[in-house]
mmCIF file of C-alpha atoms in Angstrom:
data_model
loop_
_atom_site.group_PDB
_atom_site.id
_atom_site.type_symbol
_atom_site.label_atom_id
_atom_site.label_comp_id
_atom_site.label_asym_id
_atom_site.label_seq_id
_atom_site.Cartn_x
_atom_site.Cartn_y
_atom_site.Cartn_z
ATOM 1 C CA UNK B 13 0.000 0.000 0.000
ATOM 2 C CA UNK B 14 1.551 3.200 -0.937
ATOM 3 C CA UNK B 15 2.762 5.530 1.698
ATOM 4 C CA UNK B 16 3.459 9.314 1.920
ATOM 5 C CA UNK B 17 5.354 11.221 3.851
ATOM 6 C CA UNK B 18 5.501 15.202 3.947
ATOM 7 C CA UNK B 19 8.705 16.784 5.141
ATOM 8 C CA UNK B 20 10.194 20.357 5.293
ATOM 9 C CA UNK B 21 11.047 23.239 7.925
ATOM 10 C CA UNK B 22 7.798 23.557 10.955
ATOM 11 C CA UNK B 23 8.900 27.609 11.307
ATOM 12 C CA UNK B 24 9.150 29.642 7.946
ATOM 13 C CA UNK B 25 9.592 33.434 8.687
ATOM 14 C CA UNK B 26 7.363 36.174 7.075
ATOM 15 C CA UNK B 27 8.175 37.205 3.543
ATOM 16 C CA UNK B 28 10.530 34.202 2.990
ATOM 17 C CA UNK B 29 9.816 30.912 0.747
ATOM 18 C CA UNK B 30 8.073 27.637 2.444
ATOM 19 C CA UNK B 31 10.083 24.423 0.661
ATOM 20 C CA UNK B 32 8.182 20.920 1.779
ATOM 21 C CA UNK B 33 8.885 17.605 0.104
ATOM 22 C CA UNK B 34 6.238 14.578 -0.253
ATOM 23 C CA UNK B 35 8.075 11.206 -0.594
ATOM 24 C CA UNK B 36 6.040 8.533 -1.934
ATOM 25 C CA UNK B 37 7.235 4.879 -0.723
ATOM 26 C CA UNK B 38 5.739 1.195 -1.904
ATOM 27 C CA UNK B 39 3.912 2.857 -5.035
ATOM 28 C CA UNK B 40 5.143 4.994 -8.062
ATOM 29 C CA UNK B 41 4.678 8.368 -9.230
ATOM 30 C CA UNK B 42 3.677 7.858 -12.355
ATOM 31 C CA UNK B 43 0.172 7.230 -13.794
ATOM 32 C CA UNK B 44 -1.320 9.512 -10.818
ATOM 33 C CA UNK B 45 -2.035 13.249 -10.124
ATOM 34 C CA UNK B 46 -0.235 14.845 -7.354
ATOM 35 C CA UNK B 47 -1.813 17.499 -4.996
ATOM 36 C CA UNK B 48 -0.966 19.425 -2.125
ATOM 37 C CA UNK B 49 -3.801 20.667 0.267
ATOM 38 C CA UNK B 50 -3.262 22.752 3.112
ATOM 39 C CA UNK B 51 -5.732 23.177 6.234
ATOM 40 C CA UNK B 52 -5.438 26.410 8.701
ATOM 41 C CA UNK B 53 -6.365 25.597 12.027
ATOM 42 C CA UNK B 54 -9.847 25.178 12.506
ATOM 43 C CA UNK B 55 -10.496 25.875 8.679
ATOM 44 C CA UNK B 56 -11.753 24.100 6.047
ATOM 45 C CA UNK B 57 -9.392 21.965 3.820
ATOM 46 C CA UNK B 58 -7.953 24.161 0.791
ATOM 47 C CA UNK B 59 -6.404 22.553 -2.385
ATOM 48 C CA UNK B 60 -3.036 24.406 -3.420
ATOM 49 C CA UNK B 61 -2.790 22.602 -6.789
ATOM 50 C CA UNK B 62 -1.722 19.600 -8.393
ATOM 51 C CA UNK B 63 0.706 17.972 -11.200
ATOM 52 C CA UNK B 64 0.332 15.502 -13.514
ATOM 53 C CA UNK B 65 2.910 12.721 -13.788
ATOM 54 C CA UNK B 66 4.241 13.835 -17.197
ATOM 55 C CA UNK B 67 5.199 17.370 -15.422
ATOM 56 C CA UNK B 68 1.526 19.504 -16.202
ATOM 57 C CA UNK B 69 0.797 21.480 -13.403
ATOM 58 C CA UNK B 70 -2.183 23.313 -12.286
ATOM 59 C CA UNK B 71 -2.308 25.838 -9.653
ATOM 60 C CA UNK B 72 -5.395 27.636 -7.332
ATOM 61 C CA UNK B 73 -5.979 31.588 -8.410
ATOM 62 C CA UNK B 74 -5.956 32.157 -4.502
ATOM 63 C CA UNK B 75 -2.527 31.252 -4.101
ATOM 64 C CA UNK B 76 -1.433 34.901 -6.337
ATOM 65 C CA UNK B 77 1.125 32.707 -8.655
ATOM 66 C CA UNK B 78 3.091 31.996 -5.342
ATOM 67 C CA UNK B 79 2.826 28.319 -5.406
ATOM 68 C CA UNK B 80 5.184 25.579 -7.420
ATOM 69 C CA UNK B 81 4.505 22.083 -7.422
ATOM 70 C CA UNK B 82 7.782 19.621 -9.520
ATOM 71 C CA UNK B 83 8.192 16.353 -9.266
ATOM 72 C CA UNK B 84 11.303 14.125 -8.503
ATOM 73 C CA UNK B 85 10.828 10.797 -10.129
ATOM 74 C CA UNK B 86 13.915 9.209 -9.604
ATOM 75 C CA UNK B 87 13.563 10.082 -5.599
ATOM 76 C CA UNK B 88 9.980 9.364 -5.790
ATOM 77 C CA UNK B 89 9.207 12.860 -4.323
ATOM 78 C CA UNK B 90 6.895 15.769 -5.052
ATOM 79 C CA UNK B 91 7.384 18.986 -3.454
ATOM 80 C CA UNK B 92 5.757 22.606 -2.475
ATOM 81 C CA UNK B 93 7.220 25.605 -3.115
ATOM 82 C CA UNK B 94 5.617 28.753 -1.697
ATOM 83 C CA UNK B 95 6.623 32.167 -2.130
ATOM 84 C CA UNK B 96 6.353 35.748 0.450
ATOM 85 C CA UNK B 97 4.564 33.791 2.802
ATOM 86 C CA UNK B 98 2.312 35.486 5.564
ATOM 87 C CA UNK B 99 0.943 34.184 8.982
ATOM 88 C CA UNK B 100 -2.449 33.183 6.344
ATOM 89 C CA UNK B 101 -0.010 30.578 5.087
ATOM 90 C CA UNK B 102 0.050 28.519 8.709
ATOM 91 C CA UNK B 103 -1.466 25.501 8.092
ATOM 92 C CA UNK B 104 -0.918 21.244 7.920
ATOM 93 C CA UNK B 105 -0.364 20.902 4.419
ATOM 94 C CA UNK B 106 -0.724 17.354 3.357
ATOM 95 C CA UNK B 107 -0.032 16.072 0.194
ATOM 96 C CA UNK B 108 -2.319 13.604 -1.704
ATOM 97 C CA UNK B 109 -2.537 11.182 -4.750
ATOM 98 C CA UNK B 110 -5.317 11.267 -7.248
ATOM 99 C CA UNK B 111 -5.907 8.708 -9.667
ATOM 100 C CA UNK B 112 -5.776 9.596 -13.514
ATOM 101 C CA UNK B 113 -9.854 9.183 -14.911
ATOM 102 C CA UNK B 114 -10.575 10.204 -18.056
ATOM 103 C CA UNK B 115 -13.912 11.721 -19.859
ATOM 104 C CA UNK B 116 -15.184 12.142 -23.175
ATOM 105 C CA UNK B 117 -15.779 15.714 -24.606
ATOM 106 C CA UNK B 118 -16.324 16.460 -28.508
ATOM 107 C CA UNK B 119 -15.261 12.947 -29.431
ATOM 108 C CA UNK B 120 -12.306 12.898 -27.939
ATOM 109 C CA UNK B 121 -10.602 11.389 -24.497
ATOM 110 C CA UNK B 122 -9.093 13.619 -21.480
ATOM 111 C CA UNK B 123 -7.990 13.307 -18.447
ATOM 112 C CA UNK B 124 -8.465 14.086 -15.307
ATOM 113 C CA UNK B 125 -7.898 13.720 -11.677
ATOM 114 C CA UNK B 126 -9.870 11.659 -9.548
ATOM 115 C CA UNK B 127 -10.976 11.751 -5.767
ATOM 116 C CA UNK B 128 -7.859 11.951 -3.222
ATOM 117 C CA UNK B 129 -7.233 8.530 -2.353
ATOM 118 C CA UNK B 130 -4.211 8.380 -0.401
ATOM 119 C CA UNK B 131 -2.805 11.040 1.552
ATOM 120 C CA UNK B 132 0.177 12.067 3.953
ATOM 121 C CA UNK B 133 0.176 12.466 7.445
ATOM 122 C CA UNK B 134 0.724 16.011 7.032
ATOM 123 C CA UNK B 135 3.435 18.947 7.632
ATOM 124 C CA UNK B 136 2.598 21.768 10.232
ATOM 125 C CA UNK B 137 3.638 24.903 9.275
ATOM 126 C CA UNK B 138 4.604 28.220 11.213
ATOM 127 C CA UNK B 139 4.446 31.248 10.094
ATOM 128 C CA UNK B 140 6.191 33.376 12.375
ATOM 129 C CA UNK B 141 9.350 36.283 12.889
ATOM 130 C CA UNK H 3 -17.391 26.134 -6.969
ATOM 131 C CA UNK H 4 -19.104 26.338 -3.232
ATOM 132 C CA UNK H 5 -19.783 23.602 -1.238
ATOM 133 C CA UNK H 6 -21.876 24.168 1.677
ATOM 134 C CA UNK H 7 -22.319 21.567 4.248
ATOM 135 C CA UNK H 8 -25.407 21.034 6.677
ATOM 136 C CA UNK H 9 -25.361 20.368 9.710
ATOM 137 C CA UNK H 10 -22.325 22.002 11.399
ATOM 138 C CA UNK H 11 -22.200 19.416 13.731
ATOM 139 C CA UNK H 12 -24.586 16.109 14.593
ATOM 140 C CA UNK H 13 -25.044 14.107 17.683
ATOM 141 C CA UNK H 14 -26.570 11.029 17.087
ATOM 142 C CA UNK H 15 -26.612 7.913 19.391
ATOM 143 C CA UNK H 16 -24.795 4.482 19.015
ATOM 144 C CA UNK H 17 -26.780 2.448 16.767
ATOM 145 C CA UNK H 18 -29.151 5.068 15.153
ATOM 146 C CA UNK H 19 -28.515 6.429 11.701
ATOM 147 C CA UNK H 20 -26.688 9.541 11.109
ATOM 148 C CA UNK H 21 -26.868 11.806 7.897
ATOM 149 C CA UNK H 22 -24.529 14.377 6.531
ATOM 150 C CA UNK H 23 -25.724 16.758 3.521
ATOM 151 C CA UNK H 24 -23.524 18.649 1.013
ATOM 152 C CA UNK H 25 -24.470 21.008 -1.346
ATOM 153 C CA UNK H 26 -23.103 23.217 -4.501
ATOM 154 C CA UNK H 27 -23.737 25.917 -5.577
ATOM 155 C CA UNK H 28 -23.167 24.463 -9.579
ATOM 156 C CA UNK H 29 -24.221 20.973 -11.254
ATOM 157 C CA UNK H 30 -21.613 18.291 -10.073
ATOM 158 C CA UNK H 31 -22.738 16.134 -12.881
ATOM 159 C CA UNK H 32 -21.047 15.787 -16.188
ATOM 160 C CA UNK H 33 -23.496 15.081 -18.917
ATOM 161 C CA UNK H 34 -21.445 12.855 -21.052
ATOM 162 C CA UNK H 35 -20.176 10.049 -18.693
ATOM 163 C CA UNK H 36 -23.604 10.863 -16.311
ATOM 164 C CA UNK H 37 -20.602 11.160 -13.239
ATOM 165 C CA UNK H 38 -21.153 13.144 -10.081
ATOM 166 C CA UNK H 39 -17.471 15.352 -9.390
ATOM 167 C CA UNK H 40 -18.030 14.516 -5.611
ATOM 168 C CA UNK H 41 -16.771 12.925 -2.973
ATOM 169 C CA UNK H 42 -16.494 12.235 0.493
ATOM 170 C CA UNK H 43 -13.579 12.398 3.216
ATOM 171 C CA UNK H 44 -13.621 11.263 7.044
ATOM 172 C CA UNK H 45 -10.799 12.914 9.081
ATOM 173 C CA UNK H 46 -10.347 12.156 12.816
ATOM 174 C CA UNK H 47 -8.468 14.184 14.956
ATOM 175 C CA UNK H 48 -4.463 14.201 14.029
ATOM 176 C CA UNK H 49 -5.407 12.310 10.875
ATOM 177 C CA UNK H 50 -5.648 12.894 7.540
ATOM 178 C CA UNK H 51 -8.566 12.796 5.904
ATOM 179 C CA UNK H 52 -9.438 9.147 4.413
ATOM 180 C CA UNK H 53 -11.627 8.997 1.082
ATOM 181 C CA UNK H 54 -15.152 6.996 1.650
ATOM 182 C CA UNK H 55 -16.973 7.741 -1.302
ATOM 183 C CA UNK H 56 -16.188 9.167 -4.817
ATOM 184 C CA UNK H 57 -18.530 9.771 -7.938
ATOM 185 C CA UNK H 58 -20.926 10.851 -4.981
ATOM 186 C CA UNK H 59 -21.879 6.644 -4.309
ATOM 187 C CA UNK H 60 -18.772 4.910 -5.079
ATOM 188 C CA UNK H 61 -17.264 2.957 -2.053
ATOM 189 C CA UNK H 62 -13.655 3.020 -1.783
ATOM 190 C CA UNK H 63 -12.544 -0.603 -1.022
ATOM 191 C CA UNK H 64 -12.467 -1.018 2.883
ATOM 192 C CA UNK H 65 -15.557 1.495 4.019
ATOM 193 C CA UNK H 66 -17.874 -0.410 6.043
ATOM 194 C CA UNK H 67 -21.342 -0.844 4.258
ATOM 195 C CA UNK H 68 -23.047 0.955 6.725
ATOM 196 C CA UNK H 69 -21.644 3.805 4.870
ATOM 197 C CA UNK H 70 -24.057 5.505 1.895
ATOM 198 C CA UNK H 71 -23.496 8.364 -0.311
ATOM 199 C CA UNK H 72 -25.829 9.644 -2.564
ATOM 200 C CA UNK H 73 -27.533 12.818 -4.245
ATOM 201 C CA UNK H 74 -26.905 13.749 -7.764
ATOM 202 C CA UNK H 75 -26.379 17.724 -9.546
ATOM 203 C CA UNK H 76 -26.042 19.682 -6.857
ATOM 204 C CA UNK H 77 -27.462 18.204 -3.330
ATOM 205 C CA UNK H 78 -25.629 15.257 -2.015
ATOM 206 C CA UNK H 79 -25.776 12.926 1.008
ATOM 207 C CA UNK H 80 -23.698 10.443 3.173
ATOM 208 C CA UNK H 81 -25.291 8.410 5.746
ATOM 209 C CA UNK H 82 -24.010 5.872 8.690
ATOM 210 C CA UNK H 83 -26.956 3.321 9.167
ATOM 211 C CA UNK H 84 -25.868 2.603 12.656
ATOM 212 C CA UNK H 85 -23.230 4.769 14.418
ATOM 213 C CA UNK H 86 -19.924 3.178 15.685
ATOM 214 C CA UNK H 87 -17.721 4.983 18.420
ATOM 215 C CA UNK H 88 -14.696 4.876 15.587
ATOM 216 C CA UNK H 89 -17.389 7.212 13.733
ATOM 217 C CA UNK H 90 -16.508 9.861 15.463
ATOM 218 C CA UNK H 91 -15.028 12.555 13.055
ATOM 219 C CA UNK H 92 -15.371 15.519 10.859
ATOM 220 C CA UNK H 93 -16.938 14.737 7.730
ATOM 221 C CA UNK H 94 -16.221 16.791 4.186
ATOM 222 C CA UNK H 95 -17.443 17.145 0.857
ATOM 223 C CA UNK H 96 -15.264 17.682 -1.949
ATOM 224 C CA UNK H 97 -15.937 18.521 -5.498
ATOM 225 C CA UNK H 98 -12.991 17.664 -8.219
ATOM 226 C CA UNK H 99 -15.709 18.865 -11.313
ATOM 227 C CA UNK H 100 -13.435 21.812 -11.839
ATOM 228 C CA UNK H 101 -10.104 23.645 -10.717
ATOM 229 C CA UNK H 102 -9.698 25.073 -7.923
ATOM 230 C CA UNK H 103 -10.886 21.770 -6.740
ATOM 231 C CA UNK H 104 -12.687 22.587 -2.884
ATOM 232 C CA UNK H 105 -13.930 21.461 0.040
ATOM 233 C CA UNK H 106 -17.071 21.736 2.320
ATOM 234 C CA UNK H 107 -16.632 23.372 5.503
ATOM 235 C CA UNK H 108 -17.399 20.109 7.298
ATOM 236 C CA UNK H 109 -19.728 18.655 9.695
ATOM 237 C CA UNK H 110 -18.618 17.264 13.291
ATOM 238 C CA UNK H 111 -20.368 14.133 14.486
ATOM 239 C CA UNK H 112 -20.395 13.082 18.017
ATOM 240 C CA UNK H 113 -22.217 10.531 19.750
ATOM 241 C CA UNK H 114 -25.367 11.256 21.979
#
């Protein structure tokens, strides 16, 4: 059963760049969508983005272009990369695999992510100077 | 897309049935493979949250059949026929129809 594990610095300062790394163990990175969801205490759950195996990523309009999602495939890792964060960046972010579905529009086949069926057990995150 | 989640919180005794509802504020269904974009996540406290349902009724392998999800466009439902103490948890709603993909607010459910 696959496993994930998020990892990275628990105290980022204001203004400087949050780095956190997923590593994926007893499963593969490919054929799967990668996301990273963050949750503020006592908030709701908030999806950051995701990428695609091949390398396509997509990113939430709330983030402000901060965000970067890559992906490591020959350490099995994906990883986070946030820019000028704030104390609204404090949160567990948790990364999670979705499965590749596809759908039929105009005749043709694409892609697209499933539910989140496996996740990490999640990286807190300080925000503090 | 907003997902709104009722009730905030539900206390319902061991052994009696228990119902969460979720709804958008957009169609969850895509016409041309007749799929509902939504699923469902229990998260107990310190956890992550684990998948139960996607395509609104689909049972991911390992959820107890006491477990039901339901609903179809934009009002949605998951239901525990007979409450367990390992029950105990906030439920959420998630839609993956479109990008930003988002959550429901959750709903807390306790025991009586």
């Amino acid at each position: 059963q696959v496993q994930l594990q998020e990892s990275g610095p628990g105290l980022v300062k204001p203004s400087e760049t949050l780095s956190l790394s997923c590593t994926v163990s007893s499963g593969s990175i490919s054929d799967f969508y990668w996301s990273w969801i963050r949750q503020p205490p006592g908030k709701r759950l908030e999806w950051i983005g995701d990428i695609h195996y091949t390398g396509t990523t997509k990113y939430s309009p709330s983030l402000n272009s901060r965000a970067a999602i890559s992906l490591d495939t020959s350490r099995n890792q994906v990883s986070l990369r946030l820019d000028s964060v704030t104390a609204a960046d404090a949160a567990v972010y948790f990364c999670a695999r979705s499965p590749v579905t596809t759908y039929s529009k105009n005749g043709r086949d694409h892609i697209w992510p499933g539910a989140f069926d496996s996740w990490g057990q999640g990286s807190l995150v300080t925000v503090f100077s | 897309i907003v997902l709104t989640q009722s009730p905030d919180s539900l206390a319902v005794s061991l052994g009696e049935r228990a119902t969460v509802n979720c709804k958008s504020n957009q169609s969850l269904l895509y016409s041309s493979n007749n799929k509902n974009y939504l699923a469902w996540y229990r998260q107990r406290p310190g956890q992550p949250p684990k998948l139960l349902f996607y395509w609104a009724s689909t049972r991911e392998s390992g959820v107890p059949d006491r477990f039901s999800g339901g609903g179809s466009g934009t009002d949605f439902t998951l239901s525990i026929s007979s409450l367990q103490v390992e029950d105990v948890a906030v439920y959420y709603c998630q839609q993956n129809y479109e990008r930003p993909f988002t959550f429901g607010p959750g709903t807390r459910l306790e025991i009586k």
